[in-house]
PDB file of C-alpha atoms in Angstrom:
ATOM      1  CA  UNK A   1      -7.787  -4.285  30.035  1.00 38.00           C
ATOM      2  CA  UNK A   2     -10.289  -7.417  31.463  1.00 49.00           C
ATOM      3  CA  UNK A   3      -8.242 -10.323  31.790  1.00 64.00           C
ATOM      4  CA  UNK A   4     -10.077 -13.728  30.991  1.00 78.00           C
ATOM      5  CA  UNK A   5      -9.611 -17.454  32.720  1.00 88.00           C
ATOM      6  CA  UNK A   6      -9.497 -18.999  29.034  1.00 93.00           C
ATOM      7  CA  UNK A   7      -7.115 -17.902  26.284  1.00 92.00           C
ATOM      8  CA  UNK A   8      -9.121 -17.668  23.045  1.00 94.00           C
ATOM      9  CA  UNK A   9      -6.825 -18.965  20.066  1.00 94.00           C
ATOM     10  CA  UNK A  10      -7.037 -17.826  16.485  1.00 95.00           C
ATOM     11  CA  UNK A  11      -6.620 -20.191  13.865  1.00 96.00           C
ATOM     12  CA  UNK A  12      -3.112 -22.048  14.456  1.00 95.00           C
ATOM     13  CA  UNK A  13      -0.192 -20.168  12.250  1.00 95.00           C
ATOM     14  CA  UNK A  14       0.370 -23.100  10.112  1.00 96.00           C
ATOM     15  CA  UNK A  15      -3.136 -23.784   9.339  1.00 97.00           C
ATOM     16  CA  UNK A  16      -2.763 -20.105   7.908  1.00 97.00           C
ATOM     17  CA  UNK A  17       0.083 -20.690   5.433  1.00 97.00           C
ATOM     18  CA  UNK A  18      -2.103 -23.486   4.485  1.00 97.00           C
ATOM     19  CA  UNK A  19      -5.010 -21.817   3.892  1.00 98.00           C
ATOM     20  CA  UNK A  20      -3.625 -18.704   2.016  1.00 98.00           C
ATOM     21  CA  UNK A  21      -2.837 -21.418  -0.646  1.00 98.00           C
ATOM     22  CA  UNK A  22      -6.266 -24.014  -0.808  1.00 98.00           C
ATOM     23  CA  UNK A  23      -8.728 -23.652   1.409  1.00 98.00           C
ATOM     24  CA  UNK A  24      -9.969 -26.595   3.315  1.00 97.00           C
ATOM     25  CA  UNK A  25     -12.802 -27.235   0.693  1.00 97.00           C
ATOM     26  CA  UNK A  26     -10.023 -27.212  -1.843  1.00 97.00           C
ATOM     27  CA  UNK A  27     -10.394 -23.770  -3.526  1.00 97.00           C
ATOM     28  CA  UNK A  28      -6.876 -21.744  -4.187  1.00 98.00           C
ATOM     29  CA  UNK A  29      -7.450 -18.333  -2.349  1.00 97.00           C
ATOM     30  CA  UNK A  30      -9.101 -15.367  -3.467  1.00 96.00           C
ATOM     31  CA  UNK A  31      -7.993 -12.287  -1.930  1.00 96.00           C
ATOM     32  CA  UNK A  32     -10.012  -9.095  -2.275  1.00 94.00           C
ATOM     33  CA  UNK A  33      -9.830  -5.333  -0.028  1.00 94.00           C
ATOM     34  CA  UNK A  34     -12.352  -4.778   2.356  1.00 94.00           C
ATOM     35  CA  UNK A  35     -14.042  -1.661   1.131  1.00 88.00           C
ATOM     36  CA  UNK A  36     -17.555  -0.151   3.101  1.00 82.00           C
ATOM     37  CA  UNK A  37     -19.407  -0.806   0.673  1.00 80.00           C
ATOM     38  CA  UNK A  38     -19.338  -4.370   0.702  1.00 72.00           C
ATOM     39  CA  UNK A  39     -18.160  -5.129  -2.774  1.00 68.00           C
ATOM     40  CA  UNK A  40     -17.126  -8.150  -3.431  1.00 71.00           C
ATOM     41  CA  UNK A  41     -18.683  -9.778   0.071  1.00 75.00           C
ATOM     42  CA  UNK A  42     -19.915  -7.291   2.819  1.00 81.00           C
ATOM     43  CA  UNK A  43     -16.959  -7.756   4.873  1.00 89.00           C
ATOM     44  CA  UNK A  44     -15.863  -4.791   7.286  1.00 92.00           C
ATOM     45  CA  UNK A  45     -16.677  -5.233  10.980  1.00 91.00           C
ATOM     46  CA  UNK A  46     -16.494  -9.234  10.358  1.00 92.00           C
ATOM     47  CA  UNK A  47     -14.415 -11.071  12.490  1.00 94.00           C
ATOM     48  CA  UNK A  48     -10.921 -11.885  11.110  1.00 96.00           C
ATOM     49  CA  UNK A  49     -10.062 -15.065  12.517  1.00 96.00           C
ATOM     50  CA  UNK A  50      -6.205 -14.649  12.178  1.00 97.00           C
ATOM     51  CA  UNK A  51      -5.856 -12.301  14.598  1.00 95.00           C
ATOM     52  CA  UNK A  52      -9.287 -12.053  16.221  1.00 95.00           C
ATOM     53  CA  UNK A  53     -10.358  -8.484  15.680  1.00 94.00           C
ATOM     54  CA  UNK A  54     -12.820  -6.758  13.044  1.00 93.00           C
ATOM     55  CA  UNK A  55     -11.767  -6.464   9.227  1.00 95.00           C
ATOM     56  CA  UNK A  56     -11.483  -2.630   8.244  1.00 94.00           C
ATOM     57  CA  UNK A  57     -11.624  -0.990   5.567  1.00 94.00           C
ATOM     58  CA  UNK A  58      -9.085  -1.362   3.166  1.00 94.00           C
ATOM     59  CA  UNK A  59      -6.940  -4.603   4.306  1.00 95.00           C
ATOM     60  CA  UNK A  60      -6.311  -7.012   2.023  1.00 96.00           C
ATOM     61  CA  UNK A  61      -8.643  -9.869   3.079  1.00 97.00           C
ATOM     62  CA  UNK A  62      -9.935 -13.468   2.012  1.00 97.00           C
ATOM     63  CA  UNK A  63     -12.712 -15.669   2.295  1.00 96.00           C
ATOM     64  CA  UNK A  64     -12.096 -19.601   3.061  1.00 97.00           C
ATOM     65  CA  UNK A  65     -13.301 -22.676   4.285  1.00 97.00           C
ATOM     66  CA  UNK A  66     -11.778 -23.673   7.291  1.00 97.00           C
ATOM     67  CA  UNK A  67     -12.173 -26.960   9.322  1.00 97.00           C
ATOM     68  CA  UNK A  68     -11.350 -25.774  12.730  1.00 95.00           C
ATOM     69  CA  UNK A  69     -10.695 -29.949  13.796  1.00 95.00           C
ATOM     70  CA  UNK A  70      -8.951 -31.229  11.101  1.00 95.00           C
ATOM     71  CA  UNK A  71      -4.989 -30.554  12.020  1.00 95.00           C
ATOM     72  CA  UNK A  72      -5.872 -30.587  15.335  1.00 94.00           C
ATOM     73  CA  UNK A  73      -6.902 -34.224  14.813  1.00 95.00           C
ATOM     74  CA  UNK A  74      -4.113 -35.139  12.732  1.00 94.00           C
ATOM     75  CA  UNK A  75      -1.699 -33.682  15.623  1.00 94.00           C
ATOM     76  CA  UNK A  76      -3.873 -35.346  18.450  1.00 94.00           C
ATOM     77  CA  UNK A  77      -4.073 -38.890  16.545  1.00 95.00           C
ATOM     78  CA  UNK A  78      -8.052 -38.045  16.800  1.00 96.00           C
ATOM     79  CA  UNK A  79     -10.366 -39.451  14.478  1.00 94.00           C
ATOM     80  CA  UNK A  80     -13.349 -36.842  14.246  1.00 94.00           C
ATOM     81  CA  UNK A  81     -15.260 -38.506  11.335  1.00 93.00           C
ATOM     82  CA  UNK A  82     -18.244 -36.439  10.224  1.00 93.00           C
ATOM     83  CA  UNK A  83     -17.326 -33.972  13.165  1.00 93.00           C
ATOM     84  CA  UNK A  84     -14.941 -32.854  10.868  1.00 93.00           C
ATOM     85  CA  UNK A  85     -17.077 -29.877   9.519  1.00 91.00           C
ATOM     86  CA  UNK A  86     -16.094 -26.729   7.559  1.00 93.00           C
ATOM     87  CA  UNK A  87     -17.258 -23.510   7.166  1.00 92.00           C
ATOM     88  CA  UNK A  88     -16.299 -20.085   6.222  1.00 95.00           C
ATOM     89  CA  UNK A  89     -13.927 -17.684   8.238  1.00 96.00           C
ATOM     90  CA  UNK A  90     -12.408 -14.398   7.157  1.00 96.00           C
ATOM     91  CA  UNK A  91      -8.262 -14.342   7.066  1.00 98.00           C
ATOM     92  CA  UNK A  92      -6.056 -12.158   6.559  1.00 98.00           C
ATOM     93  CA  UNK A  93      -4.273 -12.385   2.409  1.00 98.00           C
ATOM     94  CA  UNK A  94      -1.215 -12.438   3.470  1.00 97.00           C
ATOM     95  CA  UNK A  95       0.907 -13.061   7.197  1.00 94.00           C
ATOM     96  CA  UNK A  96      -0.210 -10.957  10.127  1.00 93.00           C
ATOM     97  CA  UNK A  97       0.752 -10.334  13.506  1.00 90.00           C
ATOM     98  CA  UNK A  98      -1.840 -12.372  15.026  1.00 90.00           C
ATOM     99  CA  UNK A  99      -3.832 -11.372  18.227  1.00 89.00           C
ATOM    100  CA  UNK A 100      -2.359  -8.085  19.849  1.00 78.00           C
ATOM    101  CA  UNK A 101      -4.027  -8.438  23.303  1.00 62.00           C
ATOM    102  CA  UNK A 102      -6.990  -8.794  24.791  1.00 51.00           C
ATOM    103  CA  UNK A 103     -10.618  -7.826  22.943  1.00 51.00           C
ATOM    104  CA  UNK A 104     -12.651  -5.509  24.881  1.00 46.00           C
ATOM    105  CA  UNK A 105     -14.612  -7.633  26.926  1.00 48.00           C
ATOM    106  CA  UNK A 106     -11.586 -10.162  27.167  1.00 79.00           C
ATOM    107  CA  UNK A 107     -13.077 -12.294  24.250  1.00 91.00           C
ATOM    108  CA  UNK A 108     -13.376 -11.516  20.589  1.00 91.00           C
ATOM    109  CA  UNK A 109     -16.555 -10.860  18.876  1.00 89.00           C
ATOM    110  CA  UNK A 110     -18.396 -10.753  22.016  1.00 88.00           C
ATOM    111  CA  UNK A 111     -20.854  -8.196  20.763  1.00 87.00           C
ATOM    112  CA  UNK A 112     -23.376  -8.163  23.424  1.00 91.00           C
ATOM    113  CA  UNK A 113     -26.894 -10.132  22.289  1.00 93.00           C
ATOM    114  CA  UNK A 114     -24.662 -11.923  20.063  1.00 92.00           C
ATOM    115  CA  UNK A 115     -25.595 -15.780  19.936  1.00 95.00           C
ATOM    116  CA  UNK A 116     -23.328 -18.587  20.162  1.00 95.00           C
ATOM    117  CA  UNK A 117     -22.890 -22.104  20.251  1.00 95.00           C
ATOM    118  CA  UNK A 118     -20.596 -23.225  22.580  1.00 96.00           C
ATOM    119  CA  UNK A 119     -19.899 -26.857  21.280  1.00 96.00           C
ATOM    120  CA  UNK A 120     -17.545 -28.931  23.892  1.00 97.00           C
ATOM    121  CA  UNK A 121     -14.893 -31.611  21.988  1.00 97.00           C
ATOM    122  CA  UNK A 122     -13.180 -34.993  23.626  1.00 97.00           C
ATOM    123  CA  UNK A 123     -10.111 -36.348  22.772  1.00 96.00           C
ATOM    124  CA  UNK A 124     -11.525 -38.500  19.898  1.00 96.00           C
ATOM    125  CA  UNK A 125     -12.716 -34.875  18.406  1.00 96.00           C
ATOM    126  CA  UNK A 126     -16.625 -36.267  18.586  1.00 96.00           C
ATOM    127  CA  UNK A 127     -18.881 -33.234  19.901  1.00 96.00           C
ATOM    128  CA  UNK A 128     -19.857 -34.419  23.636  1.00 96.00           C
ATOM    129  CA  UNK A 129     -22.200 -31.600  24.132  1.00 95.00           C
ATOM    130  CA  UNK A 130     -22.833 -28.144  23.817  1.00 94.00           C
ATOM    131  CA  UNK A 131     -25.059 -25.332  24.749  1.00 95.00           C
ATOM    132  CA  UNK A 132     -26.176 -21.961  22.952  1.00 96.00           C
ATOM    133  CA  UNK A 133     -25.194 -18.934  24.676  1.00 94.00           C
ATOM    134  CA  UNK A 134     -25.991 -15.174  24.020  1.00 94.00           C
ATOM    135  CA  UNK A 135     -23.429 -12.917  24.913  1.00 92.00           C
ATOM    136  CA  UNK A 136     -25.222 -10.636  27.741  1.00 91.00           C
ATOM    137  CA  UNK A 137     -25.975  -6.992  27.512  1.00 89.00           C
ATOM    138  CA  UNK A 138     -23.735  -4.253  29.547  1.00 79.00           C
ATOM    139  CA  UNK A 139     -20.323  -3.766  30.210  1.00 72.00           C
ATOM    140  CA  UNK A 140     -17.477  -5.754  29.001  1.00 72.00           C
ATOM    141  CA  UNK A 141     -17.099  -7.398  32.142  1.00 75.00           C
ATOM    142  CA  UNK A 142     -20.109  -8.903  32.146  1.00 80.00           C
ATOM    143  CA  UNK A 143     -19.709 -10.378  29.025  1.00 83.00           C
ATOM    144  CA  UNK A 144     -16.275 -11.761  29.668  1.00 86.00           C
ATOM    145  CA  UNK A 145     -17.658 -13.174  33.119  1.00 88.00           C
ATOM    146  CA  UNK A 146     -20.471 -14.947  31.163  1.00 91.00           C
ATOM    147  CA  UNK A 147     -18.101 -16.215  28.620  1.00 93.00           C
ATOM    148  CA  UNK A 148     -15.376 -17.804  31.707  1.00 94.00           C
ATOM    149  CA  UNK A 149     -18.725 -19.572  33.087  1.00 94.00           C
ATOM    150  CA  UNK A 150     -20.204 -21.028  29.959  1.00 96.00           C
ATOM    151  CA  UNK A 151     -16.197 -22.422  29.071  1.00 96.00           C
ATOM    152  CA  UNK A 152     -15.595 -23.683  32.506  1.00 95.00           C
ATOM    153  CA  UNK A 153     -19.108 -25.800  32.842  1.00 96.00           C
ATOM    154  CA  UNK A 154     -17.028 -27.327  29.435  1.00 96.00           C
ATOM    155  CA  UNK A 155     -14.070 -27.954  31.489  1.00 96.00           C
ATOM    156  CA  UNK A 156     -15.944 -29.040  34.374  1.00 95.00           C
ATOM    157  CA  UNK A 157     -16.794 -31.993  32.220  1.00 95.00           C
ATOM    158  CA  UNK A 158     -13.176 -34.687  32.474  1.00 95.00           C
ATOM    159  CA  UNK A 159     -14.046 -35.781  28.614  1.00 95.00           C
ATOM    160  CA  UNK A 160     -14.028 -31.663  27.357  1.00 97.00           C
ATOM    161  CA  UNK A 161     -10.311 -31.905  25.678  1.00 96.00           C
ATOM    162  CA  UNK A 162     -11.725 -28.328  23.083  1.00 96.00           C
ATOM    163  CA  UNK A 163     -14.173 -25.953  23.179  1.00 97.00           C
ATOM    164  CA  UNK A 164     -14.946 -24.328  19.634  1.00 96.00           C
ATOM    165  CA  UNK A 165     -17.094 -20.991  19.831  1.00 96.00           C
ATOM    166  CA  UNK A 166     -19.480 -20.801  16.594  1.00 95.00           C
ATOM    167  CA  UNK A 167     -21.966 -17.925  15.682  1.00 94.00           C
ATOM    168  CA  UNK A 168     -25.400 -18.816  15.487  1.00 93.00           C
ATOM    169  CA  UNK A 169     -26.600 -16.825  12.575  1.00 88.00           C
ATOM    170  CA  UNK A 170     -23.967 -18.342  10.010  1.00 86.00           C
ATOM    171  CA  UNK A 171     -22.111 -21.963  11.785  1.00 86.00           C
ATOM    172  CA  UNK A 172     -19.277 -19.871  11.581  1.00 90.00           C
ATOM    173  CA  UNK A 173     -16.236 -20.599  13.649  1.00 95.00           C
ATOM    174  CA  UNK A 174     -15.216 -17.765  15.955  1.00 95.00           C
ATOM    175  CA  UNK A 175     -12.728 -19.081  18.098  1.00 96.00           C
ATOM    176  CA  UNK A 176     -11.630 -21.964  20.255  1.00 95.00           C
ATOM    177  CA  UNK A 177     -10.272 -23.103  23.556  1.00 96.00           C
ATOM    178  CA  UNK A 178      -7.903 -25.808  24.987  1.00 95.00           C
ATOM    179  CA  UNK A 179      -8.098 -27.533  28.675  1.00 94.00           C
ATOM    180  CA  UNK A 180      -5.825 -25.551  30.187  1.00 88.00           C
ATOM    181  CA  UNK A 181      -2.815 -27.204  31.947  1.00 79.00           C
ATOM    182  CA  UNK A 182      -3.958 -27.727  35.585  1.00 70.00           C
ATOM    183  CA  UNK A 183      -7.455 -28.258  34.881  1.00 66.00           C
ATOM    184  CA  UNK A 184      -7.465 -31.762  34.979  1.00 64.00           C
ATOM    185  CA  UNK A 185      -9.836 -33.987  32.727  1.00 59.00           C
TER     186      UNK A 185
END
């Protein structure tokens, strides 16, 4: 299994229980079963964002609108202001188990030729830069490798407090990463 530097986090547990009530947009949830063909939304292979992995067939899924800063803000004492976006993200219905180890690769959803943005975060939660990345072609490795650079020129920066990962084609949240302790800001 390819170890990482950075420790990907799914969406926070509480943030969950929260969301499995009213979404972050305000809409009570709506949970449907992932079948192949796609009815109600095209869904299997998508990245679940409880437990980073791909939806398959037949789990009891939902679609909501999740602000990845929001409760970190209110935790941090942050004031994001209009960096407080939303978007959608795939969940698990009900409680899961959460991440069971590493994704091939080391990240999740690093599909290679997949585009990112890698948008870095200070401690006020304003966006202080970013960069778009594409996930390169080849073995895992390499696309784990390319994934601890891109993070750690975030880190390398003493304002970086959060680094979200977003997919290119649809905004949507994928995953994110805190400084690690040790790596001083």
């Amino acid at each position: 299994m390819n170890r990482t530097t950075y420790t990907p986090l799914p969406i926070p547990t509480a943030a969950l229980r929260e969301l499995r009530v009213t979404d972050d947009a305000g809409r009570p949830l709506r949970p449907y079963t992932a079948r192949e063909h796609g009815a109600p939304v095209d869904s299997v292979g998508s990245p679940l964002r409880c437990c980073l992995r791909a939806i398959e067939p037949g789990e009891r899924i939902a679609l909501v609108s999740y602000a990845p800063l929001r409760r970190w803000a209110a935790a941090a004492g942050a004031e994001p202001g209009a960096y407080d976006e939303s978007g959608p993200v795939f969940i698990h219905a009900g409680e899961c188990d959460g991440p069971t180890g590493s994704a091939p690769g080391g990240y999740p959803f690093a599909r290679p030729g997949a585009l990112r943005a890698v948008r870095r975060y200070d401690s006020r939660g304003h966006i202080v830069g970013g960069r778009l990345f594409e996930v390169p072609e080849g073995s895992p490795e390499n696309g784990s490798a390319a994934f601890d650079r891109v993070i750690g020129e975030a880190f390398a920066e003493p304002d970086v407090v959060l680094v979200h990962v977003r997919a290119v084609e649809y905004g949507c949240f994928q995953f994110e990463v805190a400084r690690p302790v040790g790596i001083a800001p």
